[in-house]
Coordinates of C-alpha atoms in Angstrom, one line a residue:
X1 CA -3.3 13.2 9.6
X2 CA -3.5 12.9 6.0
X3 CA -5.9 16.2 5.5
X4 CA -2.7 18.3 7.8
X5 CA -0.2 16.9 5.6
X6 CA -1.6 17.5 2.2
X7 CA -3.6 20.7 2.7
X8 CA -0.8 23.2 2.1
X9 CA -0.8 21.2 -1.1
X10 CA -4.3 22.1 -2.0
X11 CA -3.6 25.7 -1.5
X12 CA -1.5 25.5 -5.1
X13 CA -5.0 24.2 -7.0
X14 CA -7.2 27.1 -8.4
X15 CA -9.9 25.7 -9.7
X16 CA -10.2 25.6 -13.1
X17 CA -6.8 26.0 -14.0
X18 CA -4.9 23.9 -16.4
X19 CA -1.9 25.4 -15.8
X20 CA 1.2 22.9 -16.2
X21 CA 2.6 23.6 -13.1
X22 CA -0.4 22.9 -11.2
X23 CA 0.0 19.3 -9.4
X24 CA -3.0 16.5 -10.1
X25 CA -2.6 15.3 -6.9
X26 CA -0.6 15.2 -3.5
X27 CA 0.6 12.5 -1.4
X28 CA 1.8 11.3 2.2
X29 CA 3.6 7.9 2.0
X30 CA 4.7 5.7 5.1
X31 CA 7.8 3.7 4.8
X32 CA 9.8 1.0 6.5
X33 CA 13.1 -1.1 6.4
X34 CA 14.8 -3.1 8.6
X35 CA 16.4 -0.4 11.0
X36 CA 14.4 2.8 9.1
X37 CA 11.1 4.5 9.6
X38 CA 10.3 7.0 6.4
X39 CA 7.2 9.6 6.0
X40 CA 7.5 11.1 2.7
X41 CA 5.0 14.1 1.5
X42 CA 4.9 15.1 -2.4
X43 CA 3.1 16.1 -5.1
X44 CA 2.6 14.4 -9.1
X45 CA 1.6 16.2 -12.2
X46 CA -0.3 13.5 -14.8
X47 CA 1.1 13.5 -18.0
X48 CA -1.1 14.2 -21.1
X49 CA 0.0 11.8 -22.9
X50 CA -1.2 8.3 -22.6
X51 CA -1.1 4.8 -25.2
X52 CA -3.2 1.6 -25.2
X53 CA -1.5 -1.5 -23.7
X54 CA -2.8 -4.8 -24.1
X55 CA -6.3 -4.7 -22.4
X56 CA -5.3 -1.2 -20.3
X57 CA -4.0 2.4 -20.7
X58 CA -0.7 3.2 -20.2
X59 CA 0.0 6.6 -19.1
X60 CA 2.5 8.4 -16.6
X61 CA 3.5 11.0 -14.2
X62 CA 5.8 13.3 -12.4
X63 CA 6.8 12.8 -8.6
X64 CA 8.4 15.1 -6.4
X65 CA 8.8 14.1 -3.1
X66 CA 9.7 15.4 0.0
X67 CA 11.1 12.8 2.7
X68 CA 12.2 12.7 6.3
X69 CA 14.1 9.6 7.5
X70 CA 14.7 8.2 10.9
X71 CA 17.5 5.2 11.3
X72 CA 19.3 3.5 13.8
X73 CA 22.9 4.3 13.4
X74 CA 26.0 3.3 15.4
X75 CA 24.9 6.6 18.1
X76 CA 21.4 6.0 18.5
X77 CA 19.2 7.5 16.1
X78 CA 19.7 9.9 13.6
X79 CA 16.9 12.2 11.3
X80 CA 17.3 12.4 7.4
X81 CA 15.9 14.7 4.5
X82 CA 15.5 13.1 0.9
X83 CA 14.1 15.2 -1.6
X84 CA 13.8 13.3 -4.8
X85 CA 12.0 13.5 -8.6
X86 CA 11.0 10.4 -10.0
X87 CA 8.8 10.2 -13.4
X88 CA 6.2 7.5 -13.1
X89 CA 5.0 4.8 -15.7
X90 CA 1.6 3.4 -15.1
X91 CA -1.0 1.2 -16.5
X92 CA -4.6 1.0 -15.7
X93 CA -6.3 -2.4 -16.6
X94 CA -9.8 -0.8 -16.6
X95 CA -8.6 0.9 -19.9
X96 CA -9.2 4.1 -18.0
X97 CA -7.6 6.1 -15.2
X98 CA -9.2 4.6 -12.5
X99 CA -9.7 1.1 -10.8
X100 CA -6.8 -1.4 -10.4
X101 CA -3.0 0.4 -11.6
X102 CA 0.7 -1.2 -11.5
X103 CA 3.2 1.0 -12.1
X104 CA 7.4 1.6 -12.3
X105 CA 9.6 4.2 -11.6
X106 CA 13.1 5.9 -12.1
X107 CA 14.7 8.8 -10.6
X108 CA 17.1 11.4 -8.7
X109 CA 16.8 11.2 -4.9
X110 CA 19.1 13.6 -3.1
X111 CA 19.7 12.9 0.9
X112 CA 20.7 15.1 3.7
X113 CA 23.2 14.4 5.3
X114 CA 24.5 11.1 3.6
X115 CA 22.1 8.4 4.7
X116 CA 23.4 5.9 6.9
X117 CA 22.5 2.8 9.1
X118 CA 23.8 0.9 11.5
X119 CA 25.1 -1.8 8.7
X120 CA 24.8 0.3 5.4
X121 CA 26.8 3.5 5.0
X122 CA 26.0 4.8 1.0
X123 CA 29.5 6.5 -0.3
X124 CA 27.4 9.0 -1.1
X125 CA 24.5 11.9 -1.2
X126 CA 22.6 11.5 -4.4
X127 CA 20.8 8.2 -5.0
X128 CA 18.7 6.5 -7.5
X129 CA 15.2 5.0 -6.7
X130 CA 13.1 2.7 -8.4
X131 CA 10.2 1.5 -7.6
X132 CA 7.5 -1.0 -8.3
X133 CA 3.5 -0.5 -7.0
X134 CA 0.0 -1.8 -7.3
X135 CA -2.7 0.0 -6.4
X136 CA -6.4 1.7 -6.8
X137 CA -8.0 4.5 -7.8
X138 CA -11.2 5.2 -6.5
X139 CA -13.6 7.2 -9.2
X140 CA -13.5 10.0 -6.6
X141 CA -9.5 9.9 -7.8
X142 CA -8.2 8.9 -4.6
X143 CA -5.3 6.4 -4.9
X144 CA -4.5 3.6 -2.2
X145 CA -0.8 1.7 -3.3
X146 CA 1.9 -0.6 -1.5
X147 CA 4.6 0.0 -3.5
X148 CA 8.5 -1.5 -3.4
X149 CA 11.6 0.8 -3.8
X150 CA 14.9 0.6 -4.0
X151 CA 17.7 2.9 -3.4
X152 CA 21.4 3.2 -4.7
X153 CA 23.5 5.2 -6.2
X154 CA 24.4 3.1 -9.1
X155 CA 28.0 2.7 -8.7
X156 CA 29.0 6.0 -8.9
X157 CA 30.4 6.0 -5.3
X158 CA 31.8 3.3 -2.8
X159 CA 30.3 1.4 -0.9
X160 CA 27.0 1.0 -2.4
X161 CA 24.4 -0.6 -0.3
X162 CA 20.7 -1.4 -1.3
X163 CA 18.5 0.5 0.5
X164 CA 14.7 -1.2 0.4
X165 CA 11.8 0.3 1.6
X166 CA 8.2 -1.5 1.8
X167 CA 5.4 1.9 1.2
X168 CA 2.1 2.0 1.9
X169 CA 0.8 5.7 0.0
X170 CA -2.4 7.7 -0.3
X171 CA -2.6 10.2 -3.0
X172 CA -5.7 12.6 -2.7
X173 CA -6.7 14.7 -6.0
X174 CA -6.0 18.3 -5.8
X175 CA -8.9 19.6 -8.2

């Protein structure tokens, strides 16, 4: 399933080019809450940039993401786009970019139409998300995380209720 989701992804790397808009690597996710099923495609572009922390390497990325949501609301069920950016610190505690990672995230997430649940109705579209993961690159460059995240919108809009998802994610290099 993972090779259908990610291979229009793989279209976008040319080998050989170090183009900045060219994505490192792509990425299906799995998600679950209490009353909400997620499966989120994407794509991350690795920074250059990267500092020594404690015994590791702490370095970063870009996420986009691509999300489709299905909840139990008051009707039934109901389906749910989220389209969201997030940039992405991580350290590596090989002191390389590969083996055991932890990382921590903030950004923009952006749902369609306004997400809702049985019990939690957001006041309104645009939410933030962070997130906390652990995981593991493989020296192939194949990751394998569980991560936590957390959706809100911050207070800018009433009622704000948490939205917590539990995420397993494989990311698969594109070059």
């Amino acid at each position: 399933m993972a090779t259908l989701v990610l291979a229009p992804a793989a279209a976008l790397a040319a080998p050989g080019d170090s183009s900045p808009w060219q994505p490192d690597h792509a990425f299906v996710q799995l998600g679950k809450q209490s009353d909400t099923r997620a499966l989120t495609i994407g794509l991350n572009w690795d920074w250059s940039w990267s500092r020594p922390l404690g015994s590791g390497l702490l370095t970063g990325y870009h996420d986009i993401a691509l999300g489709r949501l299905r909840a139990d609301v008051p009707e039934g069920r109901e389906n749910f786009t989220q389209f969201g950016y997030t940039p992405v610190l991580r350290w590596w505690g090989s002191g390389e970019r590969r083996g055991f990672f932890a990382e921590a995230g903030i950004g923009a997430n952006v749902f369609s139409p306004r997400f809702r649940t049985v019990d939690k109705q957001p006041g309104s579209n645009l939410t933030f998300g962070d997130h906390l993961g652990v995981g593991w690159r493989s020296a192939g460059g194949m990751d394998v995380s569980l991560r936590y995240q957390h959706f809100s919108n911050a207070g800018l809009a009433s009622p704000n209720p948490a939205i917590d998802f539990v995420q397993l994610r494989l990311s698969l290099p594109l070059q």
